[in-house]
Amino acid sequence: MGDVDRKVARRRMFAAQKANTSSSANPSLVSPHTPTLANPVRGFGSLTNNAIQTAIADSTHQQAQSSGEESLLSPTIKPSTFARDFSRIPLHRPQGEATNGVVTPLMSNVATIQRATDNDATKKVNKDYSARFEGDRKLEKISDGTETINKGSNNIQVVKMQQALIDMGYKLPKYGVDGIFGKETQTALKEFQHDATIPETGVFDQATIAAMNAKFDTRQPYIDNAVFDPADPKKGIRNLNNRDRKAVNDALKPAQGVGGKSATFQEEVGGKKYGDEIRDRLTKVIKFLHKDLFEDKEPLRADPKKNFHDWNVLESTAEASKDVTDNLYSSYATGPKMTQAAGNFVDQWEDEVARNSALSPAEKKQKATDKVNYLIVSNCSKINADHSAVPSDTKETAILKPIVESFVDSPAKVQTMLDLDIGWEGAQLEGVVYLQRYKQATDEKNRAQLWELFHTCIHEYIHSLAHDDYQKYAQKFKNKGDDVRYNTLIEGFCDFFTENVRKTVKITNPLRQKVEGPYYDAKAPAPTINPGVYPSIAQAEQVVSIVGIRNAQAAYFQGQVKLIGDK
């Protein structure tokens, strides 16, 4: 094979590999109209319903969406998902503000994924929250005050209670997490109830689960357990039994039958058919994203000196992201600095164009197909929840297959999907971070944008720390067509650890100078950025509720995947 052939073959291999990664669209580095790091849409932010309606009003002439309707860019709109950890992160899409009849997003207002199984819905909240005890009908009833768990019980809910106690620092020295509510567990539970200043009933009741939720809302138990001790490598980890492994497998996908939803797939709900709703949403999402990510950005490529940040500006922000991440997780894993010179900080647009040029028509269509499937998993979660649908299950797949094909049945449609990847805000593959370099129009907006990049790079850097054996474990699900569980392992867990890091960040002038670079202004307040997360972060934390934080860290950073369910 000649040198030219080798280059083409290598480019083709990496193009397919990068396409087969899970992407999270990063907040865009360009205008307040693009997905920004302040978006909750892993790849874009989540626009409010009004802003989204404005964006599509000219072509659809629809009425404003009701508050219950899923927004086009909810904390889930992130462009493609492909095999591996190709992460483009969306944070929160700012809320819209009317100016001369035109709605423009504001950096200060963001949506946050709500504490419910309806992950796609957005809801402004003034506190952090934990999804640890969600997705479980029994625990849902305890939260509602209609049931309790008492001494003598033996079930997976006791496992979750025991593991919560251990993750919060309470001891179960003799029996550990065995799922049996005995005297040792009751003693530890009463100790927690005492510390939480709630009645010391020794019963897992409404007040107790609320107090535990409040504790995990702070993420402090996860932060307290973030240090690995080489002298005691097995500290806090435990082997899983068959019941644990089954519970983990169930938790990797959104629960059915909770929150008043059906426990089985419902093709028609409220007179609306699943396939029709998915097709309509995909049509709107793809049109919106194509304009936002590609059409509006392409003209800016003509004058990079005017429209692009210098690499050293972006590298300084990325270094700050690495620093805060290493401050928490360096005892488990670290990676190199993200720099353009080192080849691990790359222009996403240029790279995607080059990769696509090496693909055959069949490979391009497969890449486009994967992207459509990813949008169904990541950006249609409200529809999936309403219909109790799991896109990778047999009945749903039969409905979705012709719909997916309809979006890639011509070269023009395939190119539209590839364009989304070209304009995608950010990604990570094999330790290389890909991003867009567009500037904002003012210093104030550039400061906000760079803080968004700071949060995005935390996410992307954590992707790069995932152990190869962990990646291979996740890929097993992808290879079986199970994009849902794959997304939880790749994006959900990455966001779980990302949120732990973000919780530790303290805004100081030195940090501001490093993040904001030439746009730093000591007289101006630091921008308020509320980064978003993938909906599958909820499933990731529900897995942690079963296996424990130490098992999760050992699996993700060290590749001990048997500790999260692999056999």
PDB file of N, CA and C in Angstrom, residues 164-237:
ATOM      1  N   ALA A 164     -26.175   3.839  50.229  1.00  0.00           N
ATOM      2  CA  ALA A 164     -26.232   5.274  50.518  1.00  0.00           C
ATOM      3  C   ALA A 164     -25.578   5.568  51.859  1.00  0.00           C
ATOM      4  N   LEU A 165     -25.870   4.734  52.852  1.00  0.00           N
ATOM      5  CA  LEU A 165     -25.265   4.924  54.179  1.00  0.00           C
ATOM      6  C   LEU A 165     -23.745   4.838  54.096  1.00  0.00           C
ATOM      7  N   ILE A 166     -23.239   3.850  53.385  1.00  0.00           N
ATOM      8  CA  ILE A 166     -21.792   3.690  53.262  1.00  0.00           C
ATOM      9  C   ILE A 166     -21.180   4.859  52.491  1.00  0.00           C
ATOM     10  N   ASP A 167     -21.820   5.281  51.403  1.00  0.00           N
ATOM     11  CA  ASP A 167     -21.287   6.405  50.624  1.00  0.00           C
ATOM     12  C   ASP A 167     -21.280   7.699  51.432  1.00  0.00           C
ATOM     13  N   MET A 168     -22.170   7.786  52.426  1.00  0.00           N
ATOM     14  CA  MET A 168     -22.191   8.977  53.282  1.00  0.00           C
ATOM     15  C   MET A 168     -21.257   8.842  54.490  1.00  0.00           C
ATOM     16  N   GLY A 169     -20.580   7.699  54.609  1.00  0.00           N
ATOM     17  CA  GLY A 169     -19.592   7.548  55.668  1.00  0.00           C
ATOM     18  C   GLY A 169     -20.032   6.730  56.869  1.00  0.00           C
ATOM     19  N   TYR A 170     -21.221   6.133  56.821  1.00  0.00           N
ATOM     20  CA  TYR A 170     -21.689   5.303  57.927  1.00  0.00           C
ATOM     21  C   TYR A 170     -21.183   3.874  57.736  1.00  0.00           C
ATOM     22  N   LYS A 171     -20.986   3.159  58.828  1.00  0.00           N
ATOM     23  CA  LYS A 171     -20.316   1.867  58.774  1.00  0.00           C
ATOM     24  C   LYS A 171     -21.300   0.700  58.868  1.00  0.00           C
ATOM     25  N   LEU A 172     -21.015  -0.313  58.060  1.00  0.00           N
ATOM     26  CA  LEU A 172     -21.700  -1.606  58.148  1.00  0.00           C
ATOM     27  C   LEU A 172     -20.592  -2.666  58.173  1.00  0.00           C
ATOM     28  N   PRO A 173     -19.839  -2.740  59.263  1.00  0.00           N
ATOM     29  CA  PRO A 173     -18.578  -3.501  59.281  1.00  0.00           C
ATOM     30  C   PRO A 173     -18.710  -5.013  59.154  1.00  0.00           C
ATOM     31  N   LYS A 174     -19.816  -5.589  59.624  1.00  0.00           N
ATOM     32  CA  LYS A 174     -19.916  -7.047  59.647  1.00  0.00           C
ATOM     33  C   LYS A 174     -20.551  -7.611  58.385  1.00  0.00           C
ATOM     34  N   TYR A 175     -21.677  -7.040  57.986  1.00  0.00           N
ATOM     35  CA  TYR A 175     -22.417  -7.617  56.856  1.00  0.00           C
ATOM     36  C   TYR A 175     -22.323  -6.781  55.579  1.00  0.00           C
ATOM     37  N   GLY A 176     -22.016  -5.506  55.723  1.00  0.00           N
ATOM     38  CA  GLY A 176     -21.890  -4.655  54.541  1.00  0.00           C
ATOM     39  C   GLY A 176     -23.196  -4.510  53.783  1.00  0.00           C
ATOM     40  N   VAL A 177     -23.074  -4.345  52.465  1.00  0.00           N
ATOM     41  CA  VAL A 177     -24.254  -4.191  51.605  1.00  0.00           C
ATOM     42  C   VAL A 177     -24.685  -5.576  51.137  1.00  0.00           C
ATOM     43  N   ASP A 178     -25.680  -6.126  51.828  1.00  0.00           N
ATOM     44  CA  ASP A 178     -26.150  -7.466  51.479  1.00  0.00           C
ATOM     45  C   ASP A 178     -27.633  -7.498  51.146  1.00  0.00           C
ATOM     46  N   GLY A 179     -28.314  -6.339  51.235  1.00  0.00           N
ATOM     47  CA  GLY A 179     -29.736  -6.292  50.906  1.00  0.00           C
ATOM     48  C   GLY A 179     -30.645  -6.747  52.019  1.00  0.00           C
ATOM     49  N   ILE A 180     -30.072  -7.105  53.167  1.00  0.00           N
ATOM     50  CA  ILE A 180     -30.873  -7.585  54.297  1.00  0.00           C
ATOM     51  C   ILE A 180     -30.917  -6.503  55.369  1.00  0.00           C
ATOM     52  N   PHE A 181     -32.111  -6.079  55.728  1.00  0.00           N
ATOM     53  CA  PHE A 181     -32.303  -5.023  56.714  1.00  0.00           C
ATOM     54  C   PHE A 181     -32.274  -5.646  58.111  1.00  0.00           C
ATOM     55  N   GLY A 182     -31.049  -5.773  58.637  1.00  0.00           N
ATOM     56  CA  GLY A 182     -30.884  -6.354  59.959  1.00  0.00           C
ATOM     57  C   GLY A 182     -30.545  -5.312  61.002  1.00  0.00           C
ATOM     58  N   LYS A 183     -30.086  -5.802  62.162  1.00  0.00           N
ATOM     59  CA  LYS A 183     -29.797  -4.912  63.281  1.00  0.00           C
ATOM     60  C   LYS A 183     -28.672  -3.929  62.949  1.00  0.00           C
ATOM     61  N   GLU A 184     -27.622  -4.428  62.269  1.00  0.00           N
ATOM     62  CA  GLU A 184     -26.492  -3.563  61.931  1.00  0.00           C
ATOM     63  C   GLU A 184     -26.947  -2.406  61.037  1.00  0.00           C
ATOM     64  N   THR A 185     -27.768  -2.722  60.042  1.00  0.00           N
ATOM     65  CA  THR A 185     -28.279  -1.686  59.141  1.00  0.00           C
ATOM     66  C   THR A 185     -29.168  -0.713  59.903  1.00  0.00           C
ATOM     67  N   GLN A 186     -30.015  -1.220  60.783  1.00  0.00           N
ATOM     68  CA  GLN A 186     -30.905  -0.346  61.538  1.00  0.00           C
ATOM     69  C   GLN A 186     -30.114   0.606  62.439  1.00  0.00           C
ATOM     70  N   THR A 187     -29.038   0.115  63.018  1.00  0.00           N
ATOM     71  CA  THR A 187     -28.205   0.961  63.880  1.00  0.00           C
ATOM     72  C   THR A 187     -27.586   2.103  63.076  1.00  0.00           C
ATOM     73  N   ALA A 188     -27.061   1.775  61.901  1.00  0.00           N
ATOM     74  CA  ALA A 188     -26.464   2.806  61.037  1.00  0.00           C
ATOM     75  C   ALA A 188     -27.521   3.793  60.564  1.00  0.00           C
ATOM     76  N   LEU A 189     -28.720   3.278  60.262  1.00  0.00           N
ATOM     77  CA  LEU A 189     -29.801   4.148  59.800  1.00  0.00           C
ATOM     78  C   LEU A 189     -30.214   5.122  60.906  1.00  0.00           C
ATOM     79  N   LYS A 190     -30.306   4.628  62.135  1.00  0.00           N
ATOM     80  CA  LYS A 190     -30.664   5.508  63.255  1.00  0.00           C
ATOM     81  C   LYS A 190     -29.582   6.565  63.475  1.00  0.00           C
ATOM     82  N   GLU A 191     -28.333   6.198  63.259  1.00  0.00           N
ATOM     83  CA  GLU A 191     -27.245   7.157  63.403  1.00  0.00           C
ATOM     84  C   GLU A 191     -27.394   8.272  62.371  1.00  0.00           C
ATOM     85  N   PHE A 192     -27.736   7.883  61.136  1.00  0.00           N
ATOM     86  CA  PHE A 192     -27.970   8.903  60.115  1.00  0.00           C
ATOM     87  C   PHE A 192     -29.154   9.780  60.484  1.00  0.00           C
ATOM     88  N   GLN A 193     -30.249   9.174  60.956  1.00  0.00           N
ATOM     89  CA  GLN A 193     -31.433   9.940  61.327  1.00  0.00           C
ATOM     90  C   GLN A 193     -31.115  10.926  62.449  1.00  0.00           C
ATOM     91  N   HIS A 194     -30.293  10.493  63.376  1.00  0.00           N
ATOM     92  CA  HIS A 194     -29.880  11.393  64.465  1.00  0.00           C
ATOM     93  C   HIS A 194     -29.102  12.582  63.909  1.00  0.00           C
ATOM     94  N   ASP A 195     -28.140  12.300  63.037  1.00  0.00           N
ATOM     95  CA  ASP A 195     -27.317  13.370  62.465  1.00  0.00           C
ATOM     96  C   ASP A 195     -28.141  14.321  61.599  1.00  0.00           C
ATOM     97  N   ALA A 196     -29.195  13.779  60.991  1.00  0.00           N
ATOM     98  CA  ALA A 196     -30.053  14.598  60.122  1.00  0.00           C
ATOM     99  C   ALA A 196     -31.156  15.293  60.902  1.00  0.00           C
ATOM    100  N   THR A 197     -31.181  15.103  62.196  1.00  0.00           N
ATOM    101  CA  THR A 197     -32.188  15.683  63.106  1.00  0.00           C
ATOM    102  C   THR A 197     -33.612  15.374  62.662  1.00  0.00           C
ATOM    103  N   ILE A 198     -33.845  14.105  62.339  1.00  0.00           N
ATOM    104  CA  ILE A 198     -35.193  13.623  62.047  1.00  0.00           C
ATOM    105  C   ILE A 198     -35.488  12.491  63.018  1.00  0.00           C
ATOM    106  N   PRO A 199     -36.760  12.109  63.194  1.00  0.00           N
ATOM    107  CA  PRO A 199     -37.092  11.052  64.155  1.00  0.00           C
ATOM    108  C   PRO A 199     -36.269   9.780  63.930  1.00  0.00           C
ATOM    109  N   GLU A 200     -35.682   9.266  65.020  1.00  0.00           N
ATOM    110  CA  GLU A 200     -34.836   8.069  64.945  1.00  0.00           C
ATOM    111  C   GLU A 200     -35.701   6.819  65.005  1.00  0.00           C
ATOM    112  N   THR A 201     -36.413   6.568  63.915  1.00  0.00           N
ATOM    113  CA  THR A 201     -37.374   5.467  63.863  1.00  0.00           C
ATOM    114  C   THR A 201     -36.729   4.132  63.526  1.00  0.00           C
ATOM    115  N   GLY A 202     -35.559   4.165  62.902  1.00  0.00           N
ATOM    116  CA  GLY A 202     -34.960   2.926  62.425  1.00  0.00           C
ATOM    117  C   GLY A 202     -35.708   2.343  61.258  1.00  0.00           C
ATOM    118  N   VAL A 203     -36.548   3.160  60.637  1.00  0.00           N
ATOM    119  CA  VAL A 203     -37.351   2.756  59.482  1.00  0.00           C
ATOM    120  C   VAL A 203     -36.957   3.636  58.299  1.00  0.00           C
ATOM    121  N   PHE A 204     -36.873   3.038  57.123  1.00  0.00           N
ATOM    122  CA  PHE A 204     -36.581   3.817  55.917  1.00  0.00           C
ATOM    123  C   PHE A 204     -37.903   4.402  55.429  1.00  0.00           C
ATOM    124  N   ASP A 205     -38.147   5.650  55.822  1.00  0.00           N
ATOM    125  CA  ASP A 205     -39.446   6.271  55.580  1.00  0.00           C
ATOM    126  C   ASP A 205     -39.281   7.558  54.781  1.00  0.00           C
ATOM    127  N   GLN A 206     -40.376   8.290  54.638  1.00  0.00           N
ATOM    128  CA  GLN A 206     -40.391   9.497  53.821  1.00  0.00           C
ATOM    129  C   GLN A 206     -39.388  10.535  54.312  1.00  0.00           C
ATOM    130  N   ALA A 207     -39.344  10.763  55.615  1.00  0.00           N
ATOM    131  CA  ALA A 207     -38.429  11.763  56.160  1.00  0.00           C
ATOM    132  C   ALA A 207     -36.976  11.361  55.929  1.00  0.00           C
ATOM    133  N   THR A 208     -36.709  10.071  55.998  1.00  0.00           N
ATOM    134  CA  THR A 208     -35.335   9.584  55.842  1.00  0.00           C
ATOM    135  C   THR A 208     -34.860   9.690  54.404  1.00  0.00           C
ATOM    136  N   ILE A 209     -35.694   9.293  53.467  1.00  0.00           N
ATOM    137  CA  ILE A 209     -35.274   9.373  52.066  1.00  0.00           C
ATOM    138  C   ILE A 209     -35.133  10.832  51.645  1.00  0.00           C
ATOM    139  N   ALA A 210     -35.976  11.716  52.219  1.00  0.00           N
ATOM    140  CA  ALA A 210     -35.851  13.150  51.911  1.00  0.00           C
ATOM    141  C   ALA A 210     -34.533  13.693  52.455  1.00  0.00           C
ATOM    142  N   ALA A 211     -34.147  13.259  53.649  1.00  0.00           N
ATOM    143  CA  ALA A 211     -32.890  13.717  54.238  1.00  0.00           C
ATOM    144  C   ALA A 211     -31.691  13.190  53.452  1.00  0.00           C
ATOM    145  N   MET A 212     -31.792  11.958  52.978  1.00  0.00           N
ATOM    146  CA  MET A 212     -30.718  11.405  52.150  1.00  0.00           C
ATOM    147  C   MET A 212     -30.622  12.147  50.826  1.00  0.00           C
ATOM    148  N   ASN A 213     -31.772  12.428  50.240  1.00  0.00           N
ATOM    149  CA  ASN A 213     -31.773  13.210  48.996  1.00  0.00           C
ATOM    150  C   ASN A 213     -31.078  14.550  49.199  1.00  0.00           C
ATOM    151  N   ALA A 214     -31.378  15.201  50.312  1.00  0.00           N
ATOM    152  CA  ALA A 214     -30.771  16.508  50.592  1.00  0.00           C
ATOM    153  C   ALA A 214     -29.257  16.392  50.702  1.00  0.00           C
ATOM    154  N   LYS A 215     -28.796  15.289  51.280  1.00  0.00           N
ATOM    155  CA  LYS A 215     -27.357  15.068  51.430  1.00  0.00           C
ATOM    156  C   LYS A 215     -26.699  14.858  50.069  1.00  0.00           C
ATOM    157  N   PHE A 216     -27.305  14.015  49.241  1.00  0.00           N
ATOM    158  CA  PHE A 216     -26.716  13.731  47.932  1.00  0.00           C
ATOM    159  C   PHE A 216     -26.913  14.892  46.959  1.00  0.00           C
ATOM    160  N   ASP A 217     -27.920  15.733  47.211  1.00  0.00           N
ATOM    161  CA  ASP A 217     -28.080  16.939  46.392  1.00  0.00           C
ATOM    162  C   ASP A 217     -26.816  17.795  46.418  1.00  0.00           C
ATOM    163  N   THR A 218     -26.112  17.790  47.530  1.00  0.00           N
ATOM    164  CA  THR A 218     -24.898  18.605  47.667  1.00  0.00           C
ATOM    165  C   THR A 218     -23.715  17.994  46.929  1.00  0.00           C
ATOM    166  N   ARG A 219     -23.806  16.702  46.590  1.00  0.00           N
ATOM    167  CA  ARG A 219     -22.746  15.915  45.956  1.00  0.00           C
ATOM    168  C   ARG A 219     -21.541  15.721  46.872  1.00  0.00           C
ATOM    169  N   GLN A 220     -21.643  16.168  48.099  1.00  0.00           N
ATOM    170  CA  GLN A 220     -20.507  16.051  49.009  1.00  0.00           C
ATOM    171  C   GLN A 220     -20.089  14.608  49.269  1.00  0.00           C
ATOM    172  N   PRO A 221     -21.035  13.661  49.396  1.00  0.00           N
ATOM    173  CA  PRO A 221     -20.591  12.271  49.582  1.00  0.00           C
ATOM    174  C   PRO A 221     -19.718  11.775  48.433  1.00  0.00           C
ATOM    175  N   TYR A 222     -20.000  12.227  47.215  1.00  0.00           N
ATOM    176  CA  TYR A 222     -19.188  11.813  46.067  1.00  0.00           C
ATOM    177  C   TYR A 222     -17.816  12.495  46.113  1.00  0.00           C
ATOM    178  N   ILE A 223     -17.807  13.752  46.486  1.00  0.00           N
ATOM    179  CA  ILE A 223     -16.542  14.491  46.578  1.00  0.00           C
ATOM    180  C   ILE A 223     -15.661  13.907  47.682  1.00  0.00           C
ATOM    181  N   ASP A 224     -16.269  13.541  48.807  1.00  0.00           N
ATOM    182  CA  ASP A 224     -15.514  12.990  49.931  1.00  0.00           C
ATOM    183  C   ASP A 224     -14.870  11.644  49.592  1.00  0.00           C
ATOM    184  N   ASN A 225     -15.415  10.954  48.607  1.00  0.00           N
ATOM    185  CA  ASN A 225     -14.907   9.622  48.244  1.00  0.00           C
ATOM    186  C   ASN A 225     -14.043   9.634  46.990  1.00  0.00           C
ATOM    187  N   ALA A 226     -13.581  10.803  46.573  1.00  0.00           N
ATOM    188  CA  ALA A 226     -12.903  10.931  45.281  1.00  0.00           C
ATOM    189  C   ALA A 226     -11.412  10.624  45.312  1.00  0.00           C
ATOM    190  N   VAL A 227     -10.858  10.289  46.465  1.00  0.00           N
ATOM    191  CA  VAL A 227      -9.420  10.029  46.565  1.00  0.00           C
ATOM    192  C   VAL A 227      -9.151   8.524  46.608  1.00  0.00           C
ATOM    193  N   PHE A 228      -8.293   8.063  45.690  1.00  0.00           N
ATOM    194  CA  PHE A 228      -7.885   6.656  45.651  1.00  0.00           C
ATOM    195  C   PHE A 228      -6.605   6.479  46.464  1.00  0.00           C
ATOM    196  N   ASP A 229      -6.590   5.473  47.302  1.00  0.00           N
ATOM    197  CA  ASP A 229      -5.432   5.213  48.151  1.00  0.00           C
ATOM    198  C   ASP A 229      -4.723   3.946  47.654  1.00  0.00           C
ATOM    199  N   PRO A 230      -3.566   4.070  47.011  1.00  0.00           N
ATOM    200  CA  PRO A 230      -2.854   2.893  46.508  1.00  0.00           C
ATOM    201  C   PRO A 230      -2.511   1.895  47.608  1.00  0.00           C
ATOM    202  N   ALA A 231      -2.378   2.393  48.832  1.00  0.00           N
ATOM    203  CA  ALA A 231      -2.071   1.497  49.953  1.00  0.00           C
ATOM    204  C   ALA A 231      -3.282   0.670  50.372  1.00  0.00           C
ATOM    205  N   ASP A 232      -4.462   1.084  49.952  1.00  0.00           N
ATOM    206  CA  ASP A 232      -5.698   0.371  50.284  1.00  0.00           C
ATOM    207  C   ASP A 232      -6.609   0.383  49.058  1.00  0.00           C
ATOM    208  N   PRO A 233      -6.186  -0.303  47.993  1.00  0.00           N
ATOM    209  CA  PRO A 233      -6.888  -0.207  46.708  1.00  0.00           C
ATOM    210  C   PRO A 233      -8.320  -0.744  46.716  1.00  0.00           C
ATOM    211  N   LYS A 234      -8.650  -1.573  47.695  1.00  0.00           N
ATOM    212  CA  LYS A 234      -9.999  -2.150  47.745  1.00  0.00           C
ATOM    213  C   LYS A 234     -10.933  -1.385  48.678  1.00  0.00           C
ATOM    214  N   LYS A 235     -10.460  -0.254  49.171  1.00  0.00           N
ATOM    215  CA  LYS A 235     -11.273   0.525  50.105  1.00  0.00           C
ATOM    216  C   LYS A 235     -12.606   0.919  49.472  1.00  0.00           C
ATOM    217  N   GLY A 236     -13.700   0.526  50.144  1.00  0.00           N
ATOM    218  CA  GLY A 236     -15.024   0.950  49.721  1.00  0.00           C
ATOM    219  C   GLY A 236     -15.616   0.211  48.547  1.00  0.00           C
ATOM    220  N   ILE A 237     -14.863  -0.715  47.928  1.00  0.00           N
ATOM    221  CA  ILE A 237     -15.441  -1.438  46.785  1.00  0.00           C
ATOM    222  C   ILE A 237     -15.986  -2.780  47.255  1.00  0.00           C
TER     223      ILE A 237
END
